[in-house]
XYZ file of C-alpha atoms in Angstrom:
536
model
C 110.550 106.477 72.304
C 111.889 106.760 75.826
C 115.308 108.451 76.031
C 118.543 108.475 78.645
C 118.364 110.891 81.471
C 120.059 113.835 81.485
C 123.793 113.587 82.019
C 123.336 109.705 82.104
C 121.847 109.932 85.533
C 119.869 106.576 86.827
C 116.341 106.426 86.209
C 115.766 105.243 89.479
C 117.618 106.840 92.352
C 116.460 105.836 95.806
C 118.738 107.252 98.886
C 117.665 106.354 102.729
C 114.346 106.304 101.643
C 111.271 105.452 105.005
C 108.082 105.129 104.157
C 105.789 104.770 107.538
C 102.224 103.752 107.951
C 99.541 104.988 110.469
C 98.368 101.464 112.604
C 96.190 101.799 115.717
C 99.354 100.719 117.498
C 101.657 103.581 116.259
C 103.614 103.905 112.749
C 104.796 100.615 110.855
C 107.948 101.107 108.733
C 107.209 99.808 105.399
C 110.719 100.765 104.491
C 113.454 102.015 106.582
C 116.286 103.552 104.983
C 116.214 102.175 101.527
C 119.204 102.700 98.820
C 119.010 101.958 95.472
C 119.917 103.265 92.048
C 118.769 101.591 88.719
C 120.820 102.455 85.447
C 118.704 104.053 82.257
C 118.033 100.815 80.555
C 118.304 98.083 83.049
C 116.235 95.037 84.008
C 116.278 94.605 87.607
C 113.922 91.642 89.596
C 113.197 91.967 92.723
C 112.445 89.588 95.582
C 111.375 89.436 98.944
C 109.271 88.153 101.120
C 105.684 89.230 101.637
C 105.635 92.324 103.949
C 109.250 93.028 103.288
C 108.327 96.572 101.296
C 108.782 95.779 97.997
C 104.847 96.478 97.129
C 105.544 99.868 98.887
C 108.725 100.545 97.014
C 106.778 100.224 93.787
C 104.285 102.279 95.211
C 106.701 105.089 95.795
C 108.256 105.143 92.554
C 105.064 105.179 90.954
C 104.519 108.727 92.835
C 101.381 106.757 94.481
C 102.820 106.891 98.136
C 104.521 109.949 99.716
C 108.211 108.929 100.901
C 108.049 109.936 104.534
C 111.974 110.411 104.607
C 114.886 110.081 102.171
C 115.096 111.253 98.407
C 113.605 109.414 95.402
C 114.577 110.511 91.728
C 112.119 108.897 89.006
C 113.014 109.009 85.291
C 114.656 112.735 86.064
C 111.713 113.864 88.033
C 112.463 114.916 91.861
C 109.398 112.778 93.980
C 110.156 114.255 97.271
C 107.931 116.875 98.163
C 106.456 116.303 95.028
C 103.218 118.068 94.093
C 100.059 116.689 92.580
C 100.752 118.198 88.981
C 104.444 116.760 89.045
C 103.132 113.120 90.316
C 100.267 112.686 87.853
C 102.064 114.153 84.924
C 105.047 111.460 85.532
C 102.611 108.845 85.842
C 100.634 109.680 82.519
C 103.495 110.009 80.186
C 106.771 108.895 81.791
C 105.588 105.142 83.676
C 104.032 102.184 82.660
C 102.188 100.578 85.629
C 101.542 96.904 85.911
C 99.524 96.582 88.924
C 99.365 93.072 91.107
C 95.781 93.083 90.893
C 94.917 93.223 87.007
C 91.161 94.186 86.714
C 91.782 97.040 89.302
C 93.382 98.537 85.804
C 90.758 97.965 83.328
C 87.526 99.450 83.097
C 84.557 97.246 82.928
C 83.107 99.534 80.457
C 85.102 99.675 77.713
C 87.078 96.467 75.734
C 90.533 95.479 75.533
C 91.661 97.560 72.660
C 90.213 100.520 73.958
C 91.629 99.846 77.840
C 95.192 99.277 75.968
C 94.324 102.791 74.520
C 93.389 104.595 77.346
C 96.876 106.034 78.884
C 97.242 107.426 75.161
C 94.169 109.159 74.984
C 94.590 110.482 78.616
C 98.214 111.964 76.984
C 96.087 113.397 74.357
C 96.451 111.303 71.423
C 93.383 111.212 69.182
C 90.791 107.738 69.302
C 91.855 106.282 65.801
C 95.702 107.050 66.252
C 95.643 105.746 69.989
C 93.423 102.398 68.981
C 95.572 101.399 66.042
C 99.126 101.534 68.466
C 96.893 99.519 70.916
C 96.380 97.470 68.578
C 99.903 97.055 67.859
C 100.504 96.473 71.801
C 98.212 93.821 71.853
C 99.590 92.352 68.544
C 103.185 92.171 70.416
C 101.786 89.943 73.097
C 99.625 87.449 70.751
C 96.316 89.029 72.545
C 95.150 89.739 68.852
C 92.161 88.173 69.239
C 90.797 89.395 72.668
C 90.616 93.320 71.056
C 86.857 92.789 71.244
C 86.336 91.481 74.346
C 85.324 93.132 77.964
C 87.491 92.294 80.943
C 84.754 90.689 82.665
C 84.892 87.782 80.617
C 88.739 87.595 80.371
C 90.276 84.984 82.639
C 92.749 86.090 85.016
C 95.859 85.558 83.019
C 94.358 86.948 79.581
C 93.376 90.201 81.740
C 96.850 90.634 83.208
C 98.510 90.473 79.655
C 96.214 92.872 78.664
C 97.199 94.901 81.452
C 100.577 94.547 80.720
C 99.827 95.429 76.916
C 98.452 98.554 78.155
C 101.646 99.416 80.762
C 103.428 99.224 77.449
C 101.633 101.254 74.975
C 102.631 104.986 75.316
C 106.354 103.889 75.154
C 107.289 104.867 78.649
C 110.290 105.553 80.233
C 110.373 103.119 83.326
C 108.465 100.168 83.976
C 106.992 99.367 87.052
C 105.705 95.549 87.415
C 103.892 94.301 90.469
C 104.337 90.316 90.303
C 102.608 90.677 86.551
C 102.551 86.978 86.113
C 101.293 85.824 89.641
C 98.266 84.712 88.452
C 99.751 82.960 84.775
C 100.539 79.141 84.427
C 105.039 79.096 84.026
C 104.265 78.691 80.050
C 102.328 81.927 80.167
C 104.280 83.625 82.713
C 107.570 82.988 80.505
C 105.844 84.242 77.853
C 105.162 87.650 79.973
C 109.257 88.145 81.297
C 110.244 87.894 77.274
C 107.658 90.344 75.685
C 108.636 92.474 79.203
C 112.024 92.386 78.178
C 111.849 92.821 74.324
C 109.667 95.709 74.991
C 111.480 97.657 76.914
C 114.912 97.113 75.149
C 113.216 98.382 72.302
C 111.984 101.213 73.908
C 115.427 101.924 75.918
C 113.211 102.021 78.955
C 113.903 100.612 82.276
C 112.161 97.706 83.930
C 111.622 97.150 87.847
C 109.919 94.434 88.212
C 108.742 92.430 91.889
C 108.079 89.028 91.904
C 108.439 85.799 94.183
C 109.104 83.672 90.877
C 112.634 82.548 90.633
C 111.606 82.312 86.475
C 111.900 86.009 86.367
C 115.715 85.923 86.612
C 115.524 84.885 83.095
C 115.244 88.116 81.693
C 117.245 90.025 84.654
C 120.799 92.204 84.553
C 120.654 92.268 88.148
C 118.819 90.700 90.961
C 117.997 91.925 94.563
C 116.458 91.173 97.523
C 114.549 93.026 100.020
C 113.818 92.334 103.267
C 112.439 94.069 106.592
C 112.718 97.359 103.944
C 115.947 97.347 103.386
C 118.022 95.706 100.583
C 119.725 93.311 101.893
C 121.498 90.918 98.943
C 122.119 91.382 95.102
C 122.986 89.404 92.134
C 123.689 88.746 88.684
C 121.984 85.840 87.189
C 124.025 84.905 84.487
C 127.217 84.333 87.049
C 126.103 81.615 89.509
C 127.096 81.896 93.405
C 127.286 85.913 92.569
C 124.915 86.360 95.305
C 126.623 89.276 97.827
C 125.481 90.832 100.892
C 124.486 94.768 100.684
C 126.088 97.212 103.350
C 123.706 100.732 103.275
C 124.751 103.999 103.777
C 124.526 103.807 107.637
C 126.527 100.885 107.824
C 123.657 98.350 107.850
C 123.725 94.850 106.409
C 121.320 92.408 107.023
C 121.262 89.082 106.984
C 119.769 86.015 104.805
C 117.938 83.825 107.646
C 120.151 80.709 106.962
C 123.059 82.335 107.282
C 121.980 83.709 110.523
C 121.469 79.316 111.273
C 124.628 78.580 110.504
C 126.415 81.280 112.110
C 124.484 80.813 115.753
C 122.611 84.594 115.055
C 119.822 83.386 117.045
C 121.138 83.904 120.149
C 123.634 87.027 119.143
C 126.554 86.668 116.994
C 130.336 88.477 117.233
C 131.102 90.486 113.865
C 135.110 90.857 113.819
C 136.648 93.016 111.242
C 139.632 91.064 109.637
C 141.734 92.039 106.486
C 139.575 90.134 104.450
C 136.580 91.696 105.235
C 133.930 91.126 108.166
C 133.788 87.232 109.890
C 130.496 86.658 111.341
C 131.050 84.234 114.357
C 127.906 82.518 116.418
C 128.061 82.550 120.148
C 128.061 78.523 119.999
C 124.770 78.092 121.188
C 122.519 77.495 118.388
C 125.630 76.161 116.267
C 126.837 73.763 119.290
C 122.956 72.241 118.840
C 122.549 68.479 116.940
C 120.627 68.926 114.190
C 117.501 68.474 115.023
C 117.452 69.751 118.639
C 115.593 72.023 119.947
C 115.217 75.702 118.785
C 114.802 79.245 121.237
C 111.660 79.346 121.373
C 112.290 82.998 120.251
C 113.075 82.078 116.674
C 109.861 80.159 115.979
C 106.502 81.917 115.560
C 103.671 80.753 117.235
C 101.932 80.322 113.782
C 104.572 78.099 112.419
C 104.999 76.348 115.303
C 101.379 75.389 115.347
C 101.969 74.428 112.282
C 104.908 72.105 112.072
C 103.546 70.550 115.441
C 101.272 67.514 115.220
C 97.834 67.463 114.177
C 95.119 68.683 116.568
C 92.531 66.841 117.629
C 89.489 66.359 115.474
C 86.965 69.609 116.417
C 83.321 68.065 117.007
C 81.907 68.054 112.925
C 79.710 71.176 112.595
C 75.836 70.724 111.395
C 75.839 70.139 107.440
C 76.863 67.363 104.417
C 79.229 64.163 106.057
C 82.630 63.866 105.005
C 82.048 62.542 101.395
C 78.572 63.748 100.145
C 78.263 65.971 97.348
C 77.833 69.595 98.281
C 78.321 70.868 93.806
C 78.304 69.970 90.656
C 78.755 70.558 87.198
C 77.423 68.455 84.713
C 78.154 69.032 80.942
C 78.368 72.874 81.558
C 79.352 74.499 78.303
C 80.531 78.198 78.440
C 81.603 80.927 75.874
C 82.280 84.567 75.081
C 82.136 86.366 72.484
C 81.949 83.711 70.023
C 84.742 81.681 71.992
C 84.461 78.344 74.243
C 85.757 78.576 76.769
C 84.966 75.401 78.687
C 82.817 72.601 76.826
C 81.353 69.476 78.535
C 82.930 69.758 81.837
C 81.495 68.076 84.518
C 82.776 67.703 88.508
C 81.338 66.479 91.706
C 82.660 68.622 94.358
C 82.374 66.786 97.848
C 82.048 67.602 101.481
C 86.080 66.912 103.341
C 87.881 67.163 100.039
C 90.376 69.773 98.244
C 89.971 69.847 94.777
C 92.120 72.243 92.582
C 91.429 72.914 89.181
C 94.288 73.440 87.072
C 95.096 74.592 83.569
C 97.055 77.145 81.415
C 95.991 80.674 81.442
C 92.843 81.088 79.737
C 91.617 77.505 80.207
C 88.200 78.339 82.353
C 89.573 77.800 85.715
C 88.205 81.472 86.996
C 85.002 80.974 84.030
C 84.676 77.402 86.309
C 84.577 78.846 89.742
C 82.139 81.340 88.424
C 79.569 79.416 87.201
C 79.675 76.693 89.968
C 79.143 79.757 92.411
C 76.045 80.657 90.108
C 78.359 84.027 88.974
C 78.310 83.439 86.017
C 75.417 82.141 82.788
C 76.438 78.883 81.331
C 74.902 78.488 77.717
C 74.411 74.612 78.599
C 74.947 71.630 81.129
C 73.722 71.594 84.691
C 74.865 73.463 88.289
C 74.032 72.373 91.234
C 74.854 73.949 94.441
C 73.921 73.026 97.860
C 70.822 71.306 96.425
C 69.455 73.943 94.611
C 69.484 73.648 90.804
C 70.835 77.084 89.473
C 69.128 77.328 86.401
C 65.750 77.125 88.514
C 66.461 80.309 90.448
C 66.847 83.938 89.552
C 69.884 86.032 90.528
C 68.611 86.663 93.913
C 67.574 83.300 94.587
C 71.297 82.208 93.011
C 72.997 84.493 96.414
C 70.477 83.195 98.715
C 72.049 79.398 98.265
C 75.819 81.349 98.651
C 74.807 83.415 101.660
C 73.343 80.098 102.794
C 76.762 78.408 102.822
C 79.208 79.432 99.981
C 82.195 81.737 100.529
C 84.128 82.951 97.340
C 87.481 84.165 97.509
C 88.041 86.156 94.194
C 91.375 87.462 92.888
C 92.514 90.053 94.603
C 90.398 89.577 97.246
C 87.518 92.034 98.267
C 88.374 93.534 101.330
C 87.142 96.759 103.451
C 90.196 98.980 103.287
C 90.014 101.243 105.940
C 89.380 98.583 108.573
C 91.932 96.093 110.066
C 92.083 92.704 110.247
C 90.774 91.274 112.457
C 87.551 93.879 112.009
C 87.399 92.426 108.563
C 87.231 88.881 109.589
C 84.568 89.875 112.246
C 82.573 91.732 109.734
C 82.280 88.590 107.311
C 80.274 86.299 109.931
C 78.001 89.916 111.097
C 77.430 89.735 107.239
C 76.378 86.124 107.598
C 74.107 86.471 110.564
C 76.950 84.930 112.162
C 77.408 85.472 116.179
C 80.996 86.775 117.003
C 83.917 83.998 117.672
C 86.924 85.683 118.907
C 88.068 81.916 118.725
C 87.726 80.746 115.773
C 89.444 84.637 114.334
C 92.494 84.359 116.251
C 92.760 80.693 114.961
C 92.813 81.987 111.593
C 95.267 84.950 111.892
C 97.634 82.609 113.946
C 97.307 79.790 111.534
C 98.049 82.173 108.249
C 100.668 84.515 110.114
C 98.065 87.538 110.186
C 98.014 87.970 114.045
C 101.405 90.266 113.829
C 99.467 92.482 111.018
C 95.281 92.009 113.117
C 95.197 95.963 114.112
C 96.461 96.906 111.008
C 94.518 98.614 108.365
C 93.853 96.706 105.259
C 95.019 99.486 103.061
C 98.514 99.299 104.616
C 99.118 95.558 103.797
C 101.454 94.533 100.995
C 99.182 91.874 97.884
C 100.602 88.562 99.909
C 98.955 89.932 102.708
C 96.014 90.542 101.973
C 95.938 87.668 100.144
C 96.300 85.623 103.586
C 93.586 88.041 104.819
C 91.232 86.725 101.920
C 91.450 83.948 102.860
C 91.192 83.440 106.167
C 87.657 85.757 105.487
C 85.880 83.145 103.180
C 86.970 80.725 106.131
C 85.873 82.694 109.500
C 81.991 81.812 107.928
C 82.477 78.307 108.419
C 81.209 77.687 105.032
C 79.694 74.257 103.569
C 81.977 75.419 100.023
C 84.583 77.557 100.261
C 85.765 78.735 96.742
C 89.133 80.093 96.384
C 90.661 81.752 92.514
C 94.462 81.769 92.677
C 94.725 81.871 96.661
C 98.509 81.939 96.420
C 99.453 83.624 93.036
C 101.086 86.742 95.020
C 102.641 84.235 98.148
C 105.956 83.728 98.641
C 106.600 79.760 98.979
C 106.660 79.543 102.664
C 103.003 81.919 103.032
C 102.181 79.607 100.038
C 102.829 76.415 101.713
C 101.281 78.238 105.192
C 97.775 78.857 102.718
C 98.066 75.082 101.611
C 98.348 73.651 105.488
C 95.328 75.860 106.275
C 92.719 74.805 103.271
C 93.760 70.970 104.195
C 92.703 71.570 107.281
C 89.420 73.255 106.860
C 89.068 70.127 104.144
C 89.723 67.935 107.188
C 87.135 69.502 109.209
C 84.449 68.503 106.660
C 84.634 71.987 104.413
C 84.254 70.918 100.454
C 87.037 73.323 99.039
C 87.695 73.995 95.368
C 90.814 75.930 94.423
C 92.092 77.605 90.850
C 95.867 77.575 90.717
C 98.437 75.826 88.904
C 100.769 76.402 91.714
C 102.724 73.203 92.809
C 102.189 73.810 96.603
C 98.922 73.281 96.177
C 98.506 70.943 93.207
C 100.325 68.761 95.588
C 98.186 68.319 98.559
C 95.077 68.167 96.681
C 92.505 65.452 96.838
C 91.778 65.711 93.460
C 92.854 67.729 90.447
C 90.941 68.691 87.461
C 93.188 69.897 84.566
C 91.479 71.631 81.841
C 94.271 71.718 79.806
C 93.190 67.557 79.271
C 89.812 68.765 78.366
């Protein structure tokens, strides 16, 4: 049972914390001089917008990342300057970890019950004594019946309650929660946020948790925002219009883009001290414009711009299937594990110019669909096709012959080389291919998804929405005949979401067949054609 810190001290005490990354181009500030203190008990959300620092915040407190500047006080333990034996013994008995990316947390090898029983056996609790608590852990988040199973055939909302399970187990302290429902329908997700916050009441632990989903609030005492890696606003959520701008220790406050509209910040702004408090006042010359008018060109990126502008012209249709012909299919495909079906009689043309999005709640086969269209997965019945070739008729090697043929697959989480940039990452997916270079097409990409800023930057330096972008703009660079995307914008903000959505309509429009899982409304929205397996 986790217990107060000494003296009643925060469990989280951040003061003018930077955190800098090495880039080709010099150091990137992740986070640049970051206050915050968390009391012994609370439930804070935090928000933010993707590159804003909040992945690296997390990253610090968990003692993975080295605070280049600043102080940073975790559950009592001094992190700065911190050495190995300080940071891994904090980590195994005084943090539950829910990553952003679930299956990097479970090993393949072993099943749930004995993942959820891992941290306690690494804290040296004996196999029987550690398996029957994970049991209880799982038992506490109605995953009962997935004890048995191996994460490989765990869909990707069961496997990130299961991680989540596991985060929980040893009782710890604090709570550290990378979006842990990014990739969960809202029933599911809701479901996640109460256990969350029953759990560590009863513990007396203390929960920091990121997340773009406004849902989260529901089980908040406070609420803040990040942005450019500093905190910026904070608020409680059970007292609407609470929201209040954060000054830092140097004086700093930054401000919510729409305010910075309204108040003409775009082209500089007077702050005048008054005995109320600060008045911003704009200049006039963004405020003085109709609405409507013309913006600095300044304030606009070039990706959104490109964007919001009207539609290019139609690009001369590549060799392959006309708009309209079948490029997949499924046809009465029947699928279990373990004893369990998961889907049963499904069937779905997939077609050349189309976006189809299969929805569903968590654990209805939408990743278990993607997989065995792709010919990644064994169905016990039914018929794939893919690209002409029935699957069934060809061994595994045959099976990535037809994908390296014309298939790219975006799994969750992405698959990315971490030590290279972006751009190099994008160029190494059509050298992969056989592909000839296309400096083109690249930049296209990284301007369309708002990756050029971030192209010389090392994968490994990116926050999840990042290199979620990055993800996907790699199983497009191929110019693929079926481009197969799992959750594309579970870790997205909504304006990167709705920048993900423009992108995959367009590739659609330019004669790709692309098939989506997501129950995100961004996308369910522009779709072509949904199939919900929740109907099935």
């Amino acid at each position: 049972m986790s217990t107060l810190m000494p003296g009643g001290a925060p469990a989280v005490d951040v003061h003018d914390l930077f955190c800098l990354y090495d880039a080709p181009t010099g150091s990137v500030a992740a986070l640049r001089g970051m206050s915050l203190r968390v009391r012994t008990g609370e439930r804070l959300v935090v928000h933010g917008p993707n590159g804003s620092g909040k992945s690296t915040l997390l990253a610090v407190l968990a003692a993975e990342v080295a605070p280049s500047a600043g102080s940073v006080r975790v559950a009592g333990v001094d992190l700065a300057g911190a050495d190995d034996a300080t940071r891994t013994g904090l980590r195994r008995e005084r943090l539950g970890l829910v990553d952003q990316r679930s299956r990097r947390t479970l090993r393949p090898e072993l099943d749930v019950v004995d993942n959820v029983a891992l941290q306690l056996r690494v804290a040296g609790r004996g196999r029987a004594d550690a398996r029957r608590t994970a049991r209880e852990a799982l038992g506490r988040l109605g995953l009962e019946h997935l004890a048995g199973r191996r994460p490989e055939t765990l869909s990707g909302g069961e496997a990130q309650r299961v991680a989540v399970a596991a985060a929980l187990a040893h009782g710890p302290a604090v709570v550290l929660a990378d979006e842990p429902t990014g990739e969960l329908d809202a029933r599911a997700a809701d479901q996640v946020y109460d256990v969350l916050a029953a759990a560590v009441r009863d513990l007396g632990a203390t929960l920091v948790l990121v997340t773009h989903d406004p849902r989260a609030a529901r089980v908040a005492d406070r609420v803040v925002r990040i942005r450019d890696g500093r905190l910026s606003e904070q608020w409680d959520p059970a007292a609407p219009h609470s929201e209040t701008l954060v000054v830092d220790d140097r004086g700093w406050v930054r401000l919510p883009d729409a305010l910075r509209h309204r108040a003409g910040a775009l082209d500089g702004a007077v702050a005048v001290a008054t005995a109320d408090g600060v008045l911003l006042r704009g200049t006039g010359t963004s405020a003085d414009r109709p609405p409507g008018s013309a913006t600095s060109a300044a304030t606009v990126p070039a990706a959104a711009a490109a964007a919001s502008s009207a539609p290019a012209p139609e690009a001369a249709p590549p060799p392959g299937p006309a708009r309209g012909d079948v490029v997949a299919t499924l046809d009465g495909v029947r699928v279990g594990y373990a004893g369990t079906t998961v889907l049963d009689g499904v069937s779905l043309d997939v077609r050349a110019g189309t976006l189809t999005v299969v929805s569903g709640r968590s654990g209805s086969g939408k990743s278990t669909l993607l997989r065995a269209l792709t010919g990644l997965a064994p169905v016990d019945a039914g018929a794939v096709t893919l690209l002409g070739r029935r699957l069934a008729d060809l061994d595994r090697d045959g099976r990535a012959a037809v994908r390296r043929s014309g298939v790219a697959v975006a799994a969750q989480g992405g698959s990315l080389v971490e030590t290279m940039h972006v751009r190099e990452n994008l160029a190494l997916a059509r050298t992969a291919r056989g592909l000839p270079p296309d400096d083109v097409l690249v930049e296209a990409l990284c301007d369309g998804l708002g990756l050029t800023p971030l192209g010389h930057r090392p994968v490994s330096s990116l926050s999840g929405g990042e290199r979620q972008r990055v993800a996907v703009a790699r199983s497009l660079v191929v110019e693929p005949v079926l481009a197969v995307l799992d959750e594309p914008t579970s870790q997205l903000d909504e304006g990167n979401a709705e920048t993900v959505a423009r992108t995959l309509v367009d590739a659609a429009r330019h004669g790709c067949a692309v098939v989506v899982a997501s129950h995100d409304p961004v996308l369910l929205e522009v779709a072509d054609g949904v199939l919900d397996l929740a109907r099935m």
